[in-house]
Each structure stands twice: as C-alpha cells, then as structure tokens.
Amino acid sequence: MDLELGGKAAIVTGAASGIGRAIALVLSREGADLVLADLDAAGCERTLALMRAERADARGVVVRADASRYDDHEATVNAALDEYGGLDIAVNNAGIGGEPKITGELGPEAWRRVIDVNLNGVYYAMHAQLPALLARGGGAIVNIASILGQAGWRTASAYVASKHGVVGLTKTAALEYATRGIRINAVGPGFIETPILGDDPEALAQLAALHPVGRLGQPQEVGDLVAWLSSARASLVTGAYYPVDGGYLAQ
Ligand SMILES: NC(=O)c1ccc[n+]([C@@H]2O[C@H](COP(=O)([O-])OP(=O)(O)OC[C@H]3O[C@@H](n4cnc5c(N)ncnc54)[C@H](O)[C@@H]3O)[C@@H](O)[C@H]2O)c1
C-alpha cells in the first residue's frame, strides 16, 4: 500500500531513540520530510543518518527540544515552517517512564515530571501544531499513549495517569477538529523493546510473557501503524485509540 507521504512535512518528538526513531524511519521511507525533535540532539543526528542510509535524498532537520517546555514546541513547528513551508503530520511520542514506586511513596516532584513530559508535553505540542495544520488546510496528529492509557500498572501511577490523559485529550481534540480536516488519533503500544524498558533479561522475559503473542513488540511495528494513521489511507479514522500490543488488552 502506497501511503503517498511524498512531500509531506512531519514532526516526530522523541525521535532520538526507540519508537520515535522507528516512526521517523518509516515516515521517511514513505517519502515524508522530517523534523526530528528530542532533548538528545546527537541521537536525532543518528536517526537522520539512518534515514539517509536508506534513502539518499531523505530530508530531515534536528531540533533540540524539551517536550515539557511550550516554547520548544513552538520552535519545533517553526523549524517545519522554515524548512518545508508548512506542517502536515505531527507525532507526539516523547515520553518517560518515571520512578517505579507505589502511589503513597511517589514524591510530588517525580509525579510532576512525568505529567509535565508525557501529558502537558502533548498538550503543548498540539497547541503549537494545530494552527500550522489548519493553515495547511488539514493534516494528522498521532499521539503515542500506551496500553497503560487503558489499564493500570502497580508502581506507575503518574505514567498511567499521563497516558490515560493523552487518550482523553486526543478524543476531545479530534471532536473539535473533525470538520476542519485534522484527524487526531492515539496509539497504545504494548511493551516494546526499547531503552525505556532497561536491559535486565529476566525482567524483559517477564514482560514478554504478558503478551498473548509471547514476545515484546518491535519499534517498527508501532512505526507502521503510525505511518498509516498519518496518511490519507486512514481518512475516516479520527478520535480513535489503536492498541499495537500483541493482544495484551484483549485478555
Ligand atoms: N517501549 C515501550 O514499551 C512503550 C510502551 C508504550 C508506550 N511507550 C511510549 O513510547 C514513547 C517512546 O518511548 P520509547 O520506548 O521509544 O523510549 P526511549 O527511551 O527509547 O525514547 C524516548 C525518547 O524521548 C526522549 N525524551 C525523553 N524526555 C524528553 C523530553 N523531556 N523532551 C524531549 N525528548 C524527551 C528521549 O531522549 C528519547 O529519545 C513514550 O511516550 C513511551 O511512553 C513505550
């Protein structure tokens, strides 16, 4: 299926690693021009090098941006306007896991940081992106939530609250912009093999066993869904939450 993303300008936040890097690679493979935003600019440069290794004329620009700062999202959108003359697609993916503590022991500062990055960051991103998408006559936003946007997890109350919040924010904004050409969806990955999960083989095997498919997901498997949702092939899809979780939520 040709997603026809040639010439589309796309922002990916958290593009230096894991799922964000994979999303950037899939979008680039499908022809999109990228703005790669992350706290880790060197990691984004590596993502850009991987894009160019796959497609010599791949286009990308790197912006060092903190997802928890509104101004940094404005700068990221401005990079798309300056470099590509507009914005068509935004994937709000930057996120952190936070401290693994039960709710009564999680300190307010640790709570706030997770909410700032994972939930406030998505609101800031959309607030900066929506005018640019409207100016272009429409587009698509994909927010990266989690299976933990639908279910709880002991020792992750801030993360779970942030991801439930992302799903609600996504649905509400989708309703608001449905007649204005902007589709807004959320994706809920199961446990995906990226640095956010750490590298303890025993812990990773336990997480893998929680999925009916019996394995962890790969970042590319999230990237493929995001690319489809970003494209006109998903023209009737808005306000949706799509799990990509090997059956985790079906249990
Ligand atoms: N890996 C999983 O199992 C999994 C499952 C469900 C959802 N997710 C979500 O997917 C997204 C990507 O996670 P990942 O697994 O690729 O993790 P990762 O740690 O590999 O990548 C996260 C990226 O976000 C960046 N980042 C962190 N804080 C930032 C900030 N304040 N501003 C800008 N960039 C920041 C990091 O530098 C990194 O490049 C996150 O939102 C995460 O919650 C991951």
PDB file of C-alpha atoms and ligand atoms in Angstrom:
ATOM      1  CA  MET A   1       0.000   0.000   0.000  1.00  0.00           C
ATOM      2  CA  ASP A   2       1.479   3.344  -1.036  1.00  0.00           C
ATOM      3  CA  LEU A   3       0.900   5.818   1.791  1.00  0.00           C
ATOM      4  CA  GLU A   4       1.665   8.748  -0.518  1.00  0.00           C
ATOM      5  CA  LEU A   5       3.597  10.746   2.048  1.00  0.00           C
ATOM      6  CA  GLY A   6       5.960  12.252  -0.545  1.00  0.00           C
ATOM      7  CA  GLY A   7       6.444  15.962   0.165  1.00  0.00           C
ATOM      8  CA  LYS A   8       4.565  15.830   3.476  1.00  0.00           C
ATOM      9  CA  ALA A   9       6.256  17.636   6.368  1.00  0.00           C
ATOM     10  CA  ALA A  10       6.219  15.662   9.625  1.00  0.00           C
ATOM     11  CA  ILE A  11       7.333  16.378  13.193  1.00  0.00           C
ATOM     12  CA  VAL A  12       8.341  13.459  15.413  1.00  0.00           C
ATOM     13  CA  THR A  13       9.120  14.222  19.062  1.00  0.00           C
ATOM     14  CA  GLY A  14      11.386  11.844  20.954  1.00  0.00           C
ATOM     15  CA  ALA A  15      12.984  10.988  17.607  1.00  0.00           C
ATOM     16  CA  ALA A  16      16.435  10.171  19.015  1.00  0.00           C
ATOM     17  CA  SER A  17      15.649   6.646  20.203  1.00  0.00           C
ATOM     18  CA  GLY A  18      13.367   3.646  20.239  1.00  0.00           C
ATOM     19  CA  ILE A  19       9.831   4.096  18.935  1.00  0.00           C
ATOM     20  CA  GLY A  20      10.344   7.717  17.818  1.00  0.00           C
ATOM     21  CA  ARG A  21      13.360   6.765  15.743  1.00  0.00           C
ATOM     22  CA  ALA A  22      11.441   3.892  14.135  1.00  0.00           C
ATOM     23  CA  ILE A  23       8.494   6.194  13.359  1.00  0.00           C
ATOM     24  CA  ALA A  24      10.831   8.727  11.736  1.00  0.00           C
ATOM     25  CA  LEU A  25      12.412   5.979   9.641  1.00  0.00           C
ATOM     26  CA  VAL A  26       9.065   4.621   8.426  1.00  0.00           C
ATOM     27  CA  LEU A  27       7.734   8.098   7.589  1.00  0.00           C
ATOM     28  CA  SER A  28      10.944   8.929   5.732  1.00  0.00           C
ATOM     29  CA  ARG A  29      10.826   5.604   3.850  1.00  0.00           C
ATOM     30  CA  GLU A  30       7.302   6.573   2.749  1.00  0.00           C
ATOM     31  CA  GLY A  31       8.620   9.897   1.416  1.00  0.00           C
ATOM     32  CA  ALA A  32       7.934  12.383   4.241  1.00  0.00           C
ATOM     33  CA  ASP A  33      10.295  15.225   5.194  1.00  0.00           C
ATOM     34  CA  LEU A  34      11.097  15.155   8.917  1.00  0.00           C
ATOM     35  CA  VAL A  35      11.620  17.487  11.832  1.00  0.00           C
ATOM     36  CA  LEU A  36      13.374  15.353  14.445  1.00  0.00           C
ATOM     37  CA  ALA A  37      12.861  16.802  17.935  1.00  0.00           C
ATOM     38  CA  ASP A  38      14.362  15.493  21.164  1.00  0.00           C
ATOM     39  CA  LEU A  39      16.386  16.529  24.204  1.00  0.00           C
ATOM     40  CA  ASP A  40      19.079  14.321  22.704  1.00  0.00           C
ATOM     41  CA  ALA A  41      20.154  16.143  19.529  1.00  0.00           C
ATOM     42  CA  ALA A  42      23.049  13.744  18.883  1.00  0.00           C
ATOM     43  CA  GLY A  43      20.592  10.838  18.889  1.00  0.00           C
ATOM     44  CA  CYS A  44      18.452  12.688  16.336  1.00  0.00           C
ATOM     45  CA  GLU A  45      21.534  13.161  14.148  1.00  0.00           C
ATOM     46  CA  ARG A  46      21.985   9.377  14.236  1.00  0.00           C
ATOM     47  CA  THR A  47      18.321   8.939  13.252  1.00  0.00           C
ATOM     48  CA  LEU A  48      18.909  11.337  10.346  1.00  0.00           C
ATOM     49  CA  ALA A  49      21.984   9.370   9.271  1.00  0.00           C
ATOM     50  CA  LEU A  50      19.901   6.156   9.288  1.00  0.00           C
ATOM     51  CA  MET A  51      17.221   7.885   7.175  1.00  0.00           C
ATOM     52  CA  ARG A  52      19.880   8.950   4.656  1.00  0.00           C
ATOM     53  CA  ALA A  53      21.416   5.475   4.608  1.00  0.00           C
ATOM     54  CA  GLU A  54      18.018   4.137   3.490  1.00  0.00           C
ATOM     55  CA  ARG A  55      17.200   6.953   1.062  1.00  0.00           C
ATOM     56  CA  ALA A  56      19.981   9.244  -0.140  1.00  0.00           C
ATOM     57  CA  ASP A  57      17.634  12.207  -0.684  1.00  0.00           C
ATOM     58  CA  ALA A  58      15.859  11.844   2.670  1.00  0.00           C
ATOM     59  CA  ARG A  59      15.185  15.235   4.242  1.00  0.00           C
ATOM     60  CA  GLY A  60      15.419  15.934   7.953  1.00  0.00           C
ATOM     61  CA  VAL A  61      16.169  18.768  10.348  1.00  0.00           C
ATOM     62  CA  VAL A  62      17.133  18.310  14.003  1.00  0.00           C
ATOM     63  CA  VAL A  63      15.718  20.472  16.807  1.00  0.00           C
ATOM     64  CA  ARG A  64      16.909  20.114  20.398  1.00  0.00           C
ATOM     65  CA  ALA A  65      13.622  20.439  22.252  1.00  0.00           C
ATOM     66  CA  ASP A  66      12.350  19.634  25.738  1.00  0.00           C
ATOM     67  CA  ALA A  67       8.822  18.236  25.408  1.00  0.00           C
ATOM     68  CA  SER A  68       7.885  19.744  28.779  1.00  0.00           C
ATOM     69  CA  ARG A  69       8.538  23.305  27.524  1.00  0.00           C
ATOM     70  CA  TYR A  70       5.902  25.061  25.428  1.00  0.00           C
ATOM     71  CA  ASP A  71       8.429  27.347  23.713  1.00  0.00           C
ATOM     72  CA  ASP A  72      10.384  24.350  22.467  1.00  0.00           C
ATOM     73  CA  HIS A  73       7.281  23.055  20.650  1.00  0.00           C
ATOM     74  CA  GLU A  74       6.856  26.447  19.002  1.00  0.00           C
ATOM     75  CA  ALA A  75      10.482  26.268  17.865  1.00  0.00           C
ATOM     76  CA  THR A  76       9.880  22.764  16.507  1.00  0.00           C
ATOM     77  CA  VAL A  77       6.838  23.902  14.498  1.00  0.00           C
ATOM     78  CA  ASN A  78       8.795  26.929  13.263  1.00  0.00           C
ATOM     79  CA  ALA A  79      11.508  24.573  12.007  1.00  0.00           C
ATOM     80  CA  ALA A  80       8.872  22.798   9.874  1.00  0.00           C
ATOM     81  CA  LEU A  81       7.570  26.130   8.545  1.00  0.00           C
ATOM     82  CA  ASP A  82      11.083  27.436   7.773  1.00  0.00           C
ATOM     83  CA  GLU A  83      12.403  24.224   6.243  1.00  0.00           C
ATOM     84  CA  TYR A  84       9.335  22.844   4.455  1.00  0.00           C
ATOM     85  CA  GLY A  85       6.893  25.781   4.262  1.00  0.00           C
ATOM     86  CA  GLY A  86       4.255  24.096   6.426  1.00  0.00           C
ATOM     87  CA  LEU A  87       3.269  21.146   8.569  1.00  0.00           C
ATOM     88  CA  ASP A  88       1.160  18.112   7.576  1.00  0.00           C
ATOM     89  CA  ILE A  89       1.839  15.453  10.228  1.00  0.00           C
ATOM     90  CA  ALA A  90       2.800  15.551  13.914  1.00  0.00           C
ATOM     91  CA  VAL A  91       3.683  12.515  16.014  1.00  0.00           C
ATOM     92  CA  ASN A  92       3.883  13.333  19.713  1.00  0.00           C
ATOM     93  CA  ASN A  93       5.979  10.496  21.055  1.00  0.00           C
ATOM     94  CA  ALA A  94       8.493  11.890  23.590  1.00  0.00           C
ATOM     95  CA  GLY A  95       7.932  10.257  26.958  1.00  0.00           C
ATOM     96  CA  ILE A  96       9.495   8.971  30.161  1.00  0.00           C
ATOM     97  CA  GLY A  97       8.656   6.089  32.489  1.00  0.00           C
ATOM     98  CA  GLY A  98       9.311   7.773  35.820  1.00  0.00           C
ATOM     99  CA  GLU A  99      10.278   6.252  39.153  1.00  0.00           C
ATOM    100  CA  PRO A 100       8.840   2.768  39.868  1.00  0.00           C
ATOM    101  CA  LYS A 101       7.132   3.483  43.221  1.00  0.00           C
ATOM    102  CA  ILE A 102       3.688   2.855  44.634  1.00  0.00           C
ATOM    103  CA  THR A 103       1.452   5.916  44.779  1.00  0.00           C
ATOM    104  CA  GLY A 104       1.877   6.589  48.503  1.00  0.00           C
ATOM    105  CA  GLU A 105       5.652   6.627  48.132  1.00  0.00           C
ATOM    106  CA  LEU A 106       5.972   8.543  44.858  1.00  0.00           C
ATOM    107  CA  GLY A 107       7.041  12.120  45.615  1.00  0.00           C
ATOM    108  CA  PRO A 108       5.212  15.131  44.136  1.00  0.00           C
ATOM    109  CA  GLU A 109       8.266  16.222  42.142  1.00  0.00           C
ATOM    110  CA  ALA A 110       8.598  12.809  40.468  1.00  0.00           C
ATOM    111  CA  TRP A 111       4.831  12.838  39.749  1.00  0.00           C
ATOM    112  CA  ARG A 112       5.029  16.331  38.211  1.00  0.00           C
ATOM    113  CA  ARG A 113       7.958  15.487  35.922  1.00  0.00           C
ATOM    114  CA  VAL A 114       6.122  12.552  34.336  1.00  0.00           C
ATOM    115  CA  ILE A 115       2.944  14.593  33.877  1.00  0.00           C
ATOM    116  CA  ASP A 116       4.969  17.530  32.507  1.00  0.00           C
ATOM    117  CA  VAL A 117       6.674  15.456  29.822  1.00  0.00           C
ATOM    118  CA  ASN A 118       4.043  12.842  28.946  1.00  0.00           C
ATOM    119  CA  LEU A 119       0.765  14.787  29.282  1.00  0.00           C
ATOM    120  CA  ASN A 120       1.474  18.529  29.396  1.00  0.00           C
ATOM    121  CA  GLY A 121       4.024  17.927  26.633  1.00  0.00           C
ATOM    122  CA  VAL A 122       1.357  16.502  24.324  1.00  0.00           C
ATOM    123  CA  TYR A 123      -0.987  19.405  25.051  1.00  0.00           C
ATOM    124  CA  TYR A 124       1.826  21.942  24.415  1.00  0.00           C
ATOM    125  CA  ALA A 125       2.732  20.121  21.220  1.00  0.00           C
ATOM    126  CA  MET A 126      -0.824  20.137  19.881  1.00  0.00           C
ATOM    127  CA  HIS A 127      -1.369  23.769  20.870  1.00  0.00           C
ATOM    128  CA  ALA A 128       1.682  24.722  18.813  1.00  0.00           C
ATOM    129  CA  GLN A 129       0.915  22.353  15.923  1.00  0.00           C
ATOM    130  CA  LEU A 130      -2.817  22.906  15.342  1.00  0.00           C
ATOM    131  CA  PRO A 131      -2.586  26.442  13.853  1.00  0.00           C
ATOM    132  CA  ALA A 132       0.088  25.253  11.412  1.00  0.00           C
ATOM    133  CA  LEU A 133      -2.032  22.245  10.400  1.00  0.00           C
ATOM    134  CA  LEU A 134      -5.082  24.492   9.919  1.00  0.00           C
ATOM    135  CA  ALA A 135      -3.020  26.874   7.799  1.00  0.00           C
ATOM    136  CA  ARG A 136      -2.117  23.915   5.574  1.00  0.00           C
ATOM    137  CA  GLY A 137      -5.843  23.048   5.190  1.00  0.00           C
ATOM    138  CA  GLY A 138      -5.631  19.922   7.365  1.00  0.00           C
ATOM    139  CA  GLY A 139      -3.362  17.107   8.448  1.00  0.00           C
ATOM    140  CA  ALA A 140      -2.907  14.386  11.019  1.00  0.00           C
ATOM    141  CA  ILE A 141      -1.724  14.152  14.615  1.00  0.00           C
ATOM    142  CA  VAL A 142      -0.786  10.841  16.222  1.00  0.00           C
ATOM    143  CA  ASN A 143      -0.186  10.828  19.974  1.00  0.00           C
ATOM    144  CA  ILE A 144       1.759   7.943  21.453  1.00  0.00           C
ATOM    145  CA  ALA A 145      -0.095   6.707  24.528  1.00  0.00           C
ATOM    146  CA  SER A 146       0.333   3.133  25.801  1.00  0.00           C
ATOM    147  CA  ILE A 147      -1.628   0.069  26.827  1.00  0.00           C
ATOM    148  CA  LEU A 148      -1.308   1.884  30.158  1.00  0.00           C
ATOM    149  CA  GLY A 149      -3.626   4.519  28.681  1.00  0.00           C
ATOM    150  CA  GLN A 150      -6.366   1.892  29.165  1.00  0.00           C
ATOM    151  CA  ALA A 151      -5.206  -0.232  32.098  1.00  0.00           C
ATOM    152  CA  GLY A 152      -3.403   0.262  35.392  1.00  0.00           C
ATOM    153  CA  TRP A 153       0.087  -0.866  36.433  1.00  0.00           C
ATOM    154  CA  ARG A 154       1.318  -1.113  40.014  1.00  0.00           C
ATOM    155  CA  THR A 155       4.183   1.346  40.690  1.00  0.00           C
ATOM    156  CA  ALA A 156       3.424   3.563  37.668  1.00  0.00           C
ATOM    157  CA  SER A 157       0.570   5.846  38.759  1.00  0.00           C
ATOM    158  CA  ALA A 158       1.995   9.024  37.177  1.00  0.00           C
ATOM    159  CA  TYR A 159       2.764   7.239  33.912  1.00  0.00           C
ATOM    160  CA  VAL A 160      -0.653   5.547  33.816  1.00  0.00           C
ATOM    161  CA  ALA A 161      -2.433   8.824  34.627  1.00  0.00           C
ATOM    162  CA  SER A 162      -0.433  10.661  31.957  1.00  0.00           C
ATOM    163  CA  LYS A 163      -1.247   8.090  29.274  1.00  0.00           C
ATOM    164  CA  HIS A 164      -4.970   7.937  30.197  1.00  0.00           C
ATOM    165  CA  GLY A 165      -4.846  11.740  29.935  1.00  0.00           C
ATOM    166  CA  VAL A 166      -3.299  11.574  26.465  1.00  0.00           C
ATOM    167  CA  VAL A 167      -6.152   9.325  25.302  1.00  0.00           C
ATOM    168  CA  GLY A 168      -8.789  11.743  26.634  1.00  0.00           C
ATOM    169  CA  LEU A 169      -7.027  14.765  25.191  1.00  0.00           C
ATOM    170  CA  THR A 170      -6.785  13.009  21.833  1.00  0.00           C
ATOM    171  CA  LYS A 171     -10.501  12.161  21.731  1.00  0.00           C
ATOM    172  CA  THR A 172     -11.553  15.685  22.694  1.00  0.00           C
ATOM    173  CA  ALA A 173      -9.299  17.458  20.197  1.00  0.00           C
ATOM    174  CA  ALA A 174     -10.422  15.012  17.498  1.00  0.00           C
ATOM    175  CA  LEU A 175     -14.048  16.054  18.093  1.00  0.00           C
ATOM    176  CA  GLU A 176     -13.099  19.720  17.959  1.00  0.00           C
ATOM    177  CA  TYR A 177     -11.210  19.488  14.655  1.00  0.00           C
ATOM    178  CA  ALA A 178     -13.195  16.742  12.880  1.00  0.00           C
ATOM    179  CA  THR A 179     -14.809  19.116  10.390  1.00  0.00           C
ATOM    180  CA  ARG A 180     -11.640  21.126   9.867  1.00  0.00           C
ATOM    181  CA  GLY A 181      -9.541  18.495   8.127  1.00  0.00           C
ATOM    182  CA  ILE A 182      -7.367  17.451  11.057  1.00  0.00           C
ATOM    183  CA  ARG A 183      -7.517  13.824  12.192  1.00  0.00           C
ATOM    184  CA  ILE A 184      -6.189  13.139  15.686  1.00  0.00           C
ATOM    185  CA  ASN A 185      -5.583   9.614  16.967  1.00  0.00           C
ATOM    186  CA  ALA A 186      -3.769   7.834  19.771  1.00  0.00           C
ATOM    187  CA  VAL A 187      -1.697   4.674  19.583  1.00  0.00           C
ATOM    188  CA  GLY A 188      -1.252   2.312  22.512  1.00  0.00           C
ATOM    189  CA  PRO A 189       1.878   0.196  22.283  1.00  0.00           C
ATOM    190  CA  GLY A 190       2.311  -2.862  24.447  1.00  0.00           C
ATOM    191  CA  PHE A 191       5.790  -3.401  25.860  1.00  0.00           C
ATOM    192  CA  ILE A 192       8.178  -2.611  23.019  1.00  0.00           C
ATOM    193  CA  GLU A 193      11.869  -3.470  23.020  1.00  0.00           C
ATOM    194  CA  THR A 194      13.483  -0.038  23.535  1.00  0.00           C
ATOM    195  CA  PRO A 195      15.854   1.515  26.110  1.00  0.00           C
ATOM    196  CA  ILE A 196      12.874   2.688  28.252  1.00  0.00           C
ATOM    197  CA  LEU A 197      12.427  -0.946  29.422  1.00  0.00           C
ATOM    198  CA  GLY A 198      16.006  -1.280  30.715  1.00  0.00           C
ATOM    199  CA  ASP A 199      18.203  -4.279  29.880  1.00  0.00           C
ATOM    200  CA  ASP A 200      17.616  -6.877  32.622  1.00  0.00           C
ATOM    201  CA  PRO A 201      16.991 -10.083  30.584  1.00  0.00           C
ATOM    202  CA  GLU A 202      14.842 -11.659  33.314  1.00  0.00           C
ATOM    203  CA  ALA A 203      12.604  -8.586  33.615  1.00  0.00           C
ATOM    204  CA  LEU A 204      12.300  -8.361  29.825  1.00  0.00           C
ATOM    205  CA  ALA A 205      11.300 -12.043  29.608  1.00  0.00           C
ATOM    206  CA  GLN A 206       8.623 -11.488  32.275  1.00  0.00           C
ATOM    207  CA  LEU A 207       7.226  -8.532  30.316  1.00  0.00           C
ATOM    208  CA  ALA A 208       7.275 -10.520  27.063  1.00  0.00           C
ATOM    209  CA  ALA A 209       5.261 -13.311  28.726  1.00  0.00           C
ATOM    210  CA  LEU A 210       2.428 -10.855  29.487  1.00  0.00           C
ATOM    211  CA  HIS A 211       1.613 -10.589  25.774  1.00  0.00           C
ATOM    212  CA  PRO A 212      -0.522 -13.293  24.101  1.00  0.00           C
ATOM    213  CA  VAL A 213       1.938 -13.294  21.168  1.00  0.00           C
ATOM    214  CA  GLY A 214       4.615 -14.337  23.673  1.00  0.00           C
ATOM    215  CA  ARG A 215       7.145 -11.652  22.796  1.00  0.00           C
ATOM    216  CA  LEU A 216       7.914  -7.963  23.118  1.00  0.00           C
ATOM    217  CA  GLY A 217       6.959  -5.667  20.262  1.00  0.00           C
ATOM    218  CA  GLN A 218       9.486  -4.094  17.934  1.00  0.00           C
ATOM    219  CA  PRO A 219       9.575  -0.299  17.377  1.00  0.00           C
ATOM    220  CA  GLN A 220       8.995  -0.740  13.640  1.00  0.00           C
ATOM    221  CA  GLU A 221       5.643  -2.422  14.371  1.00  0.00           C
ATOM    222  CA  VAL A 222       4.499   0.795  16.052  1.00  0.00           C
ATOM    223  CA  GLY A 223       6.001   2.877  13.244  1.00  0.00           C
ATOM    224  CA  ASP A 224       3.966   1.051  10.601  1.00  0.00           C
ATOM    225  CA  LEU A 225       0.672   1.788  12.396  1.00  0.00           C
ATOM    226  CA  VAL A 226       1.623   5.436  12.965  1.00  0.00           C
ATOM    227  CA  ALA A 227       2.544   5.910   9.300  1.00  0.00           C
ATOM    228  CA  TRP A 228      -0.821   4.521   8.196  1.00  0.00           C
ATOM    229  CA  LEU A 229      -2.725   6.733  10.657  1.00  0.00           C
ATOM    230  CA  SER A 230      -0.699   9.721   9.391  1.00  0.00           C
ATOM    231  CA  SER A 231      -1.683   9.059   5.797  1.00  0.00           C
ATOM    232  CA  ALA A 232      -4.821   9.754   3.769  1.00  0.00           C
ATOM    233  CA  ARG A 233      -5.372   5.947   3.724  1.00  0.00           C
ATOM    234  CA  ALA A 234      -6.808   6.471   7.221  1.00  0.00           C
ATOM    235  CA  SER A 235      -9.124   9.278   6.060  1.00  0.00           C
ATOM    236  CA  LEU A 236     -12.119   8.129   8.136  1.00  0.00           C
ATOM    237  CA  VAL A 237     -10.111   7.428  11.289  1.00  0.00           C
ATOM    238  CA  THR A 238     -10.171  10.097  13.969  1.00  0.00           C
ATOM    239  CA  GLY A 239     -10.615  10.168  17.734  1.00  0.00           C
ATOM    240  CA  ALA A 240      -9.519   6.539  17.871  1.00  0.00           C
ATOM    241  CA  TYR A 241      -7.235   4.686  20.259  1.00  0.00           C
ATOM    242  CA  TYR A 242      -5.401   1.873  18.493  1.00  0.00           C
ATOM    243  CA  PRO A 243      -3.585  -0.737  20.573  1.00  0.00           C
ATOM    244  CA  VAL A 244      -0.478  -2.249  18.987  1.00  0.00           C
ATOM    245  CA  ASP A 245       0.159  -4.716  21.751  1.00  0.00           C
ATOM    246  CA  GLY A 246       0.262  -8.358  20.638  1.00  0.00           C
ATOM    247  CA  GLY A 247      -3.152  -8.924  22.231  1.00  0.00           C
ATOM    248  CA  TYR A 248      -2.310  -7.544  25.714  1.00  0.00           C
ATOM    249  CA  LEU A 249      -5.565  -5.610  26.123  1.00  0.00           C
ATOM    250  CA  ALA A 250      -7.701  -8.450  24.764  1.00  0.00           C
ATOM    251  CA  GLN A 251      -7.049 -10.520  27.918  1.00  0.00           C
TER     252      GLN A 251
HETATM  253  N1  LIG B   1       8.814   0.931  24.961  1.00  0.00           N
HETATM  254  C1  LIG B   1       7.618   0.617  25.463  1.00  0.00           C
HETATM  255  O1  LIG B   1       7.399  -0.467  25.977  1.00  0.00           O
HETATM  256  C2  LIG B   1       6.475   1.617  25.355  1.00  0.00           C
HETATM  257  C3  LIG B   1       5.184   1.132  25.534  1.00  0.00           C
HETATM  258  C4  LIG B   1       4.111   2.014  25.447  1.00  0.00           C
HETATM  259  C5  LIG B   1       4.346   3.356  25.190  1.00  0.00           C
HETATM  260  N2  LIG B   1       5.616   3.790  25.024  1.00  0.00           N
HETATM  261  C6  LIG B   1       5.778   5.213  24.760  1.00  0.00           C
HETATM  262  O2  LIG B   1       6.501   5.391  23.566  1.00  0.00           O
HETATM  263  C7  LIG B   1       7.201   6.640  23.615  1.00  0.00           C
HETATM  264  C8  LIG B   1       8.640   6.404  23.214  1.00  0.00           C
HETATM  265  O3  LIG B   1       9.241   5.536  24.159  1.00  0.00           O
HETATM  266  P1  LIG B   1      10.464   4.570  23.791  1.00  0.00           P
HETATM  267  O4  LIG B   1      10.091   3.233  24.259  1.00  0.00           O
HETATM  268  O5  LIG B   1      10.893   4.769  22.401  1.00  0.00           O
HETATM  269  O6  LIG B   1      11.559   5.128  24.829  1.00  0.00           O
HETATM  270  P2  LIG B   1      13.044   5.646  24.595  1.00  0.00           P
HETATM  271  O7  LIG B   1      13.539   5.935  25.962  1.00  0.00           O
HETATM  272  O8  LIG B   1      13.797   4.718  23.713  1.00  0.00           O
HETATM  273  O9  LIG B   1      12.829   7.008  23.790  1.00  0.00           O
HETATM  274  C9  LIG B   1      12.247   8.134  24.381  1.00  0.00           C
HETATM  275  C10 LIG B   1      12.824   9.364  23.693  1.00  0.00           C
HETATM  276  O10 LIG B   1      12.192  10.502  24.279  1.00  0.00           O
HETATM  277  C11 LIG B   1      13.202  11.449  24.581  1.00  0.00           C
HETATM  278  N3  LIG B   1      12.772  12.288  25.689  1.00  0.00           N
HETATM  279  C12 LIG B   1      12.623  11.953  26.991  1.00  0.00           C
HETATM  280  N4  LIG B   1      12.257  13.026  27.703  1.00  0.00           N
HETATM  281  C13 LIG B   1      12.173  14.062  26.826  1.00  0.00           C
HETATM  282  C14 LIG B   1      11.835  15.439  26.950  1.00  0.00           C
HETATM  283  N5  LIG B   1      11.533  15.993  28.128  1.00  0.00           N
HETATM  284  N6  LIG B   1      11.845  16.184  25.828  1.00  0.00           N
HETATM  285  C15 LIG B   1      12.170  15.659  24.632  1.00  0.00           C
HETATM  286  N7  LIG B   1      12.508  14.382  24.448  1.00  0.00           N
HETATM  287  C16 LIG B   1      12.499  13.593  25.545  1.00  0.00           C
HETATM  288  C17 LIG B   1      14.436  10.650  24.933  1.00  0.00           C
HETATM  289  O11 LIG B   1      15.619  11.432  24.779  1.00  0.00           O
HETATM  290  C18 LIG B   1      14.337   9.514  23.936  1.00  0.00           C
HETATM  291  O12 LIG B   1      14.985   9.830  22.716  1.00  0.00           O
HETATM  292  C19 LIG B   1       6.999   7.166  25.033  1.00  0.00           C
HETATM  293  O13 LIG B   1       5.949   8.119  25.040  1.00  0.00           O
HETATM  294  C20 LIG B   1       6.595   5.939  25.819  1.00  0.00           C
HETATM  295  O14 LIG B   1       5.824   6.260  26.951  1.00  0.00           O
HETATM  296  C21 LIG B   1       6.691   2.962  25.108  1.00  0.00           C
END
